[in-house]
Tab-separated table of C-alpha atoms in Angstrom:
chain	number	residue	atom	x	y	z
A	912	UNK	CA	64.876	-88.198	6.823
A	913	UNK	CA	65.552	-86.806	3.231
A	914	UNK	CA	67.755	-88.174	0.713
A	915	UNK	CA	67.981	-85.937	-2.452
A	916	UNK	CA	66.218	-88.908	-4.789
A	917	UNK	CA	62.839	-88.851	-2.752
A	918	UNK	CA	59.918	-86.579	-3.697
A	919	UNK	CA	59.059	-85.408	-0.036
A	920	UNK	CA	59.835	-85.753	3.167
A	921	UNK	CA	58.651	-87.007	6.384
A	922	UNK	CA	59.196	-86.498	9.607
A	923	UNK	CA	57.565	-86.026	12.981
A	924	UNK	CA	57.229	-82.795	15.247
A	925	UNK	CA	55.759	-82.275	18.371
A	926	UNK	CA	53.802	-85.877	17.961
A	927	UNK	CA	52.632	-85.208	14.475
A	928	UNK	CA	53.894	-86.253	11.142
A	929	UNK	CA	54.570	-82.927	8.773
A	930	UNK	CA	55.944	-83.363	5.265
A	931	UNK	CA	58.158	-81.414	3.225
A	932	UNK	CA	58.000	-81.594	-1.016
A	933	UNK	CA	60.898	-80.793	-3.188
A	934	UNK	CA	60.377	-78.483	-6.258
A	935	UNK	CA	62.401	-80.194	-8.956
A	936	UNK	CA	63.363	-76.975	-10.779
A	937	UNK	CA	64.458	-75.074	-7.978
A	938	UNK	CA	66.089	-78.061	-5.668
A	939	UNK	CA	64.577	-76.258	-2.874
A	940	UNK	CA	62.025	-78.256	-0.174
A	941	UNK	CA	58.688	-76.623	0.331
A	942	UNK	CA	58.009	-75.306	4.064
A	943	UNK	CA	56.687	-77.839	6.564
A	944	UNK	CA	53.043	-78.910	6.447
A	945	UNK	CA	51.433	-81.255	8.765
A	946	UNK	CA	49.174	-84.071	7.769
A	947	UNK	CA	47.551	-83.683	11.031
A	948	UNK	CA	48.345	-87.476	12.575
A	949	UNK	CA	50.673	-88.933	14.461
A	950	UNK	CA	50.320	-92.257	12.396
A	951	UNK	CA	53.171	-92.603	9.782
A	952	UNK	CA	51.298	-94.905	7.898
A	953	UNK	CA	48.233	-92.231	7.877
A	954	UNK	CA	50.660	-90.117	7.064
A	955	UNK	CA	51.885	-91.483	4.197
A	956	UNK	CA	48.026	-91.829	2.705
A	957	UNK	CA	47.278	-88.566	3.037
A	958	UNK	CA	50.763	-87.421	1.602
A	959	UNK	CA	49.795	-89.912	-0.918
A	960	UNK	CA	46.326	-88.119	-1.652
A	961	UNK	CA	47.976	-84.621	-1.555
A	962	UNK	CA	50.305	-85.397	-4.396
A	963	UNK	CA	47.125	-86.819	-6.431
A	964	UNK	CA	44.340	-84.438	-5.719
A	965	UNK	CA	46.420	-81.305	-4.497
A	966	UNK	CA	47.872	-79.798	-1.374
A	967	UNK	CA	44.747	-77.956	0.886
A	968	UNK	CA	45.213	-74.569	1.155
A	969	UNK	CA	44.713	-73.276	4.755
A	970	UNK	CA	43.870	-70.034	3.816
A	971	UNK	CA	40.950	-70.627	0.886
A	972	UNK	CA	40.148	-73.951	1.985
A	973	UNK	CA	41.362	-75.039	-1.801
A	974	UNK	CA	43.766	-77.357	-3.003
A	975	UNK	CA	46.344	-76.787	-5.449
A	976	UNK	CA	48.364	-79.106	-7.683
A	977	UNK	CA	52.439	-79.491	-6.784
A	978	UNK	CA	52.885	-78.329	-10.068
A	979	UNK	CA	50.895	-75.098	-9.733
A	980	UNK	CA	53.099	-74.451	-6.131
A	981	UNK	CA	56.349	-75.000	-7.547
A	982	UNK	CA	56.327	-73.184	-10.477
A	983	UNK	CA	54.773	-70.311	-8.240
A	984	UNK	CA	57.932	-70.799	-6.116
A	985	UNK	CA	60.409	-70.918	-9.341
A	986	UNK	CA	58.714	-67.583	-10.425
A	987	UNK	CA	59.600	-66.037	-7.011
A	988	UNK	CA	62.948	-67.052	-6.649
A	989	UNK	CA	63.865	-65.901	-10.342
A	990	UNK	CA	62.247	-62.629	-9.149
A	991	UNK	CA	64.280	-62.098	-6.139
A	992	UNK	CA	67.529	-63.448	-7.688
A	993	UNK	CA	67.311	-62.066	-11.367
A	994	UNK	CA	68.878	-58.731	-13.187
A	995	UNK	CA	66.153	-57.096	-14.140
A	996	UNK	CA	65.936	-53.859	-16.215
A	997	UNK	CA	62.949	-51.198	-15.078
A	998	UNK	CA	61.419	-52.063	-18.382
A	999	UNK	CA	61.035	-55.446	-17.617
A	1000	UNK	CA	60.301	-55.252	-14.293
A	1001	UNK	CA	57.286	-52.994	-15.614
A	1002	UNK	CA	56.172	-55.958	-18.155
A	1003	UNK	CA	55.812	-58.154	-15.212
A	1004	UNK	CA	53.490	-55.726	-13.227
A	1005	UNK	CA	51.383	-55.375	-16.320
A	1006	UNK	CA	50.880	-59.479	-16.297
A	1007	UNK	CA	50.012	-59.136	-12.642
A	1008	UNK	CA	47.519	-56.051	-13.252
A	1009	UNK	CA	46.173	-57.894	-16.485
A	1010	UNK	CA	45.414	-61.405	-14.504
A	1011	UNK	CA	43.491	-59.107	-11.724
A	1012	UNK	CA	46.366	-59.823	-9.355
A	1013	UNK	CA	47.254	-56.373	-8.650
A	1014	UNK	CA	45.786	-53.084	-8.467
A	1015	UNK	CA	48.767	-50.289	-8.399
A	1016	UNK	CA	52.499	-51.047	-8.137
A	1017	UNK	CA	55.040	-48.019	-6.913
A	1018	UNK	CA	57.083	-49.043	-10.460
A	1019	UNK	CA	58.460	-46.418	-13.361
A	1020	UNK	CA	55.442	-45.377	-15.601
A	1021	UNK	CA	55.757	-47.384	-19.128
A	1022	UNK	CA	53.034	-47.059	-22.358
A	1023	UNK	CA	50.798	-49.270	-20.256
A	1024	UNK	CA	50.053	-46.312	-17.723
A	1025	UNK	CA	48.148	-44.338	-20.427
A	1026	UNK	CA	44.720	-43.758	-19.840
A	1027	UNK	CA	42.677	-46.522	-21.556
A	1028	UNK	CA	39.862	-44.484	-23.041
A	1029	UNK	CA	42.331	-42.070	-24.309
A	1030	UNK	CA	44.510	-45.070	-25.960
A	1031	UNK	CA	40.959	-46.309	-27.349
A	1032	UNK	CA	40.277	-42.779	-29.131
A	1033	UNK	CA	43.308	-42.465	-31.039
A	1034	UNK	CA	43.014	-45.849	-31.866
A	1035	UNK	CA	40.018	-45.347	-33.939
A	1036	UNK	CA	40.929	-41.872	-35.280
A	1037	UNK	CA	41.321	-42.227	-38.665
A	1038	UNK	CA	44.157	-39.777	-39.250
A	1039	UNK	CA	46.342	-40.425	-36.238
A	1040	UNK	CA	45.912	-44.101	-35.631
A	1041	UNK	CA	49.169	-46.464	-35.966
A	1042	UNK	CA	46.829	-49.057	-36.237
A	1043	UNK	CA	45.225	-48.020	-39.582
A	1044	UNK	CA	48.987	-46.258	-40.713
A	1045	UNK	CA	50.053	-50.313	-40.254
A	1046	UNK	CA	46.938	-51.434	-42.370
A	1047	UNK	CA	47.123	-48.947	-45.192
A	1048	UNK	CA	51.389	-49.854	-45.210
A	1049	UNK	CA	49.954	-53.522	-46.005
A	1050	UNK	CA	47.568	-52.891	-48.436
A	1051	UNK	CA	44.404	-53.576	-46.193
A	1052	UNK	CA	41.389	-51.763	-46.397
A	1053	UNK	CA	40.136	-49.598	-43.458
A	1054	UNK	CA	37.292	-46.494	-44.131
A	1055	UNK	CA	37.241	-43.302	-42.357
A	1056	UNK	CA	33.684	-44.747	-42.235
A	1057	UNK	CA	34.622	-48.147	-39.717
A	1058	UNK	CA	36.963	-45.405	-37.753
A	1059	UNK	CA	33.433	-43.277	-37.273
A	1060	UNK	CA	31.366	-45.816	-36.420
A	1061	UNK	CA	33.756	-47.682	-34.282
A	1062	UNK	CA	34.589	-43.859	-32.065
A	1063	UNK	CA	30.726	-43.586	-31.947
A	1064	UNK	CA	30.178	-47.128	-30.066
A	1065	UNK	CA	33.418	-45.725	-27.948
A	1066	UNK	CA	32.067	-42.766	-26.829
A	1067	UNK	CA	28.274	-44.775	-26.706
A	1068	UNK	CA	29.424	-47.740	-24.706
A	1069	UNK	CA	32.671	-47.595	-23.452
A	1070	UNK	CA	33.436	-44.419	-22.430
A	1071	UNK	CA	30.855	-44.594	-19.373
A	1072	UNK	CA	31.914	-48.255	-18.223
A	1073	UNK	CA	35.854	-47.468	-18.484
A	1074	UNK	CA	36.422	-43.734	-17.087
A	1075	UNK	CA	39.753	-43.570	-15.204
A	1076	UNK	CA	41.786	-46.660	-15.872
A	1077	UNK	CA	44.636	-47.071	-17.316
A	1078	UNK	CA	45.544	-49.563	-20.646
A	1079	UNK	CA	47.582	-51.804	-18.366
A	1080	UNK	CA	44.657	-52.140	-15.905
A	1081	UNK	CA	42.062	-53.474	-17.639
A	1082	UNK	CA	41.207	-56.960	-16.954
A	1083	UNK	CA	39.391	-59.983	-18.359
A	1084	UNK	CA	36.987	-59.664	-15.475
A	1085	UNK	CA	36.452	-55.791	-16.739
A	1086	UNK	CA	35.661	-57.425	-19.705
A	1087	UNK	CA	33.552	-59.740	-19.149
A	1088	UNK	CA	31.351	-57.477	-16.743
A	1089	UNK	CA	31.239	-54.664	-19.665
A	1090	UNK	CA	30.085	-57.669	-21.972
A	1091	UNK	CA	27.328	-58.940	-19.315
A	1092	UNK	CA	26.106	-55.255	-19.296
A	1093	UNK	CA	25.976	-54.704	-22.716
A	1094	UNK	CA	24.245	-58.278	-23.593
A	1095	UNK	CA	21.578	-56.947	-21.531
A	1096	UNK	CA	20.087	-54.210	-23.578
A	1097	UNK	CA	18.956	-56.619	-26.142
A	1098	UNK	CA	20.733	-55.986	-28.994
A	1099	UNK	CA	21.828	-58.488	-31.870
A	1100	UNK	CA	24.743	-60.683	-31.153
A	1101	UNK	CA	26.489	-59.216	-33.979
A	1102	UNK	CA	25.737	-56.054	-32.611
A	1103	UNK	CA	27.282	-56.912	-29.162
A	1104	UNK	CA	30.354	-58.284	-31.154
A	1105	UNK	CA	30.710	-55.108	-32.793
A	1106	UNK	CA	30.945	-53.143	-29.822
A	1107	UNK	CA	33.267	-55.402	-28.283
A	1108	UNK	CA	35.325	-54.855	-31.093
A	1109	UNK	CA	36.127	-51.330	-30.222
A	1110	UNK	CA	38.473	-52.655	-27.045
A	1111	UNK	CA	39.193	-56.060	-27.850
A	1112	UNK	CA	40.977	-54.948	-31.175
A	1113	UNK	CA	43.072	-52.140	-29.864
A	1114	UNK	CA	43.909	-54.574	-26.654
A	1115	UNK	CA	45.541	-57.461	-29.046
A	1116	UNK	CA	47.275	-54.914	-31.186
A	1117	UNK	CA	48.938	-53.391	-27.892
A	1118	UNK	CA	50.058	-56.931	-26.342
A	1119	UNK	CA	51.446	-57.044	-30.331
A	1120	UNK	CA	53.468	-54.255	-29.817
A	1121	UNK	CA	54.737	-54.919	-26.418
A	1122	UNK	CA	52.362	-51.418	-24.690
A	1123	UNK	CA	51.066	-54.281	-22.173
A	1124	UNK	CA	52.733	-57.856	-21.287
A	1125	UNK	CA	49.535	-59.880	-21.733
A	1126	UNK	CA	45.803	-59.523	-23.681
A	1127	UNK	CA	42.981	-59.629	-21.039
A	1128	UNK	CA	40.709	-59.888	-23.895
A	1129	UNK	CA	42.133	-63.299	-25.408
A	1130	UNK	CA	39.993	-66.054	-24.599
A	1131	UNK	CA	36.737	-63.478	-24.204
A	1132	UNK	CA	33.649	-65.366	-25.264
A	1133	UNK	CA	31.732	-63.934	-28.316
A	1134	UNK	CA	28.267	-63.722	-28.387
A	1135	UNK	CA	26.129	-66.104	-30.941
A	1136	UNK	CA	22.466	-66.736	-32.083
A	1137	UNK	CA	20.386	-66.366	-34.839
A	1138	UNK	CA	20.093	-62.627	-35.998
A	1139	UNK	CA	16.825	-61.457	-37.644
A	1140	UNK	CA	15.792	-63.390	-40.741
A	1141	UNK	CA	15.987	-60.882	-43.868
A	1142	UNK	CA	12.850	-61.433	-46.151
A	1143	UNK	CA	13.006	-60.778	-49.656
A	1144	UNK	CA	10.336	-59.261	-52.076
A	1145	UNK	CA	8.059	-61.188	-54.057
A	1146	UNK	CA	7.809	-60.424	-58.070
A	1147	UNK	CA	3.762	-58.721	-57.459
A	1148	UNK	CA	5.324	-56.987	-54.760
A	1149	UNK	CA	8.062	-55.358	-56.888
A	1150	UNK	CA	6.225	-54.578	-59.384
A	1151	UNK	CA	3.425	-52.753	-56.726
A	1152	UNK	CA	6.361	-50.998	-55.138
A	1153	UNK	CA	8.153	-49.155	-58.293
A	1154	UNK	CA	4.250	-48.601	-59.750
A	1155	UNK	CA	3.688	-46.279	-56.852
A	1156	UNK	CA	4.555	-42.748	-57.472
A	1157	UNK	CA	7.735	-41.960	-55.674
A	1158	UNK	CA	8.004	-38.633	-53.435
A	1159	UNK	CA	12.229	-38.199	-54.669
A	1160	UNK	CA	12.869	-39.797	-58.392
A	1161	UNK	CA	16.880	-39.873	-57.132
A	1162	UNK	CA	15.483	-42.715	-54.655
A	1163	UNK	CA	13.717	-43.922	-57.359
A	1164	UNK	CA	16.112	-44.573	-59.793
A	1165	UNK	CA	18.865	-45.545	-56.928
A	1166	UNK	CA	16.486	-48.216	-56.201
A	1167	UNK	CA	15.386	-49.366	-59.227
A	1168	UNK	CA	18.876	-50.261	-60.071
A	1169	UNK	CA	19.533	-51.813	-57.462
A	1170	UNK	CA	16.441	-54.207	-57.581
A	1171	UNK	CA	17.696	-54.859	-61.365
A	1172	UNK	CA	21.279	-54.983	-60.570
A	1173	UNK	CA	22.643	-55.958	-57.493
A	1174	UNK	CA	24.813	-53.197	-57.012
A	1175	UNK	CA	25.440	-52.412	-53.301
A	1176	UNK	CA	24.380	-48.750	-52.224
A	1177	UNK	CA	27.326	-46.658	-51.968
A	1178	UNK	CA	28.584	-48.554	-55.524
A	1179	UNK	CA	25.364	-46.745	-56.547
A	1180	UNK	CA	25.967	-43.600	-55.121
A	1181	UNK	CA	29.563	-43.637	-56.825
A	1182	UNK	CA	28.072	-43.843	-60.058
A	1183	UNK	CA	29.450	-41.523	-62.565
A	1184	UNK	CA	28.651	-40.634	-66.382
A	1185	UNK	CA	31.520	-42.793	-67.648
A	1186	UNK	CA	30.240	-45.699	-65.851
A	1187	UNK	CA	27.373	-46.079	-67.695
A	1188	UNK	CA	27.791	-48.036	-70.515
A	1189	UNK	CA	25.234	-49.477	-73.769
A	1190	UNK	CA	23.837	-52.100	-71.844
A	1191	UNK	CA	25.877	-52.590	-68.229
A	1192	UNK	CA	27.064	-50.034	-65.630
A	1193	UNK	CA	30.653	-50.441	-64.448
A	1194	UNK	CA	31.569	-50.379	-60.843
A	1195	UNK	CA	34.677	-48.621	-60.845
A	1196	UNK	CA	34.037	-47.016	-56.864
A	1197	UNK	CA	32.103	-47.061	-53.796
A	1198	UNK	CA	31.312	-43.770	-51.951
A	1199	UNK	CA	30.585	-43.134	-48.225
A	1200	UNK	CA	29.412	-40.084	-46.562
A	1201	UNK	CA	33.172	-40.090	-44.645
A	1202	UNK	CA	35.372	-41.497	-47.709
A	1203	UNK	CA	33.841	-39.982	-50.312
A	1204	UNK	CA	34.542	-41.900	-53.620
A	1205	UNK	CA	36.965	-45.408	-52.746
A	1206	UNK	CA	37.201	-48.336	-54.090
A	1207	UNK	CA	34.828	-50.508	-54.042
A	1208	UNK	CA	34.152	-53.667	-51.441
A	1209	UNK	CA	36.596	-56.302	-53.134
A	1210	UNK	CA	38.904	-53.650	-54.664
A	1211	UNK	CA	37.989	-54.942	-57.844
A	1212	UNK	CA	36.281	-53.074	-60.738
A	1213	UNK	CA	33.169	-55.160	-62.713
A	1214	UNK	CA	30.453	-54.659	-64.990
A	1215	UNK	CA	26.840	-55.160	-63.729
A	1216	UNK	CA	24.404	-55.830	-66.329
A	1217	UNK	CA	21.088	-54.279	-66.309
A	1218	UNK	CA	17.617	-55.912	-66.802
């Protein structure tokens, strides 16, 4: 007997109790399940367990919470009963596809259908990238240098894991197996993270700007552990090291000041005339070998004095 106060329902069929539960968003009762007894007050207990511990699953053998089974059921009415534009309807799919739910879907093609490694390419190309048009509009730094480097671990590492799919389809299970893979060649955890950065950048910035519904890399693990301790010189060994003749004096000198003044290499390389003054060099740029002169790391010019 139901009354529209109770929870669930019980009642018997064919010998056997079966229960119905209402979803409290929809108003709607769930389809029949049996408890398997003919005992009401067995029943009852295992009704009693089900709304605790989950509903079994016939199918998986799994149980899953009333919560998780009506709002599956609210998400399925709303689909069958709401006005939904193709653009929309398109959003949805790409949740699906994201979660690993779906594979294809017969729906019209949006900015999610793009091939992924294609997507990637432009992503990191320096000159056509919306991505580093957004950070330059902001005042953010971002070298033609990073854009190199980040196309060369594309074409390295991701190319040959990634051929054929499409931005929308790509999963967190993609993910994670393309991380698995590339933890195993031993490299650096920094190293790994750098790599990884090459997708899981361009996939936030594309859930950002609505290309797919949902981020398959959010929630991705990083990789940690202690990278390679960096010695440092002692003073005798300095001093044996700049005593030796040196095959180019340009590496010389380049290193010499650095040893004396903590300037970073390309601030080194930038170093013009004019920056040298009576007793300190100025750091007015930094130079890279795709940049050419920029500014330097803080954007920030300094003196450095020499030793």
């Amino acid at each position: 007997m139901r009354t529209e106060s109770a929870p669930y329902s019980l009642h018997r069929r064919s010998s056997l109790f079966y229960v119905q539960f209402k979803n409290p968003v929809t108003r709607e009762w769930s389809s029949p399940k049996s408890t398997g007894t003919t005992d009401r007050n067995t029943a009852l207990l295992t009704v009693s367990e089900w709304i605790r511990d989950g509903v079994p699953q016939s199918r998986t053998g799994t149980r899953r919470k009333l919560e998780t089974i009506f709002t599956a059921a609210s998400v399925l009415e709303s689909a069958r009963s709401a006005d939904l534009t193709p653009e929309e309807a398109a959003r949805i799919v790409d949740i699906l596809r994201g979660r690993g739910l779906v594979q294809v879907a017969a729906v019209q093609k949006g900015p999610g259908d793009q091939d992924f490694l294609a997507f990637l390419a432009q992503f990191w190309d320096y000159d056509r990238s919306e991505y580093v048009a957004e950070k330059l509009a902001h005042g953010q730094r971002i070298g033609r240098r990073r854009c190199y480097d980040m196309t060369c671990r594309l074409n390295l590492n991701w190319r040959p894991f990634f051929v054929g799919k499409t931005l929308a389809e790509i999963t967190k299970t993609d993910l994670k197996a393309f991380s698995a893979k590339i933890a195993k060649k031993g490299l650096k955890p920094a190293s790994i993270n750098r790599i990884l950065d090459v997708g899981t950048i361009p996939l936030a910035w594309a859930h950002e700007n609505e290309l797919i519904a949902a981020n398959p890399a959010e929630g991705l693990r990083r990789f940690s552990g202690a990278g390679v301790k960096r010695g440092v010189l002692e003073p005798d060994e300095v001093s044996t090291l700049f005593a030796d003749q040196w095959e180019d004096e340009r590496s010389y000198v380049g290193n010499l000041i650095a040893a004396t003044t903590g300037l970073r290499a390309g601030e080194i390389l930038a170093l013009r005339v004019e920056d040298i003054g009576k007793d300190r060099l100025f750091v007015h740029h930094a130079w890279s070998i795709k940049d050419g002169l920029k500014n330097p790391k803080t954007n920030e010019e300094r003196g450095s004095a020499t030793l």
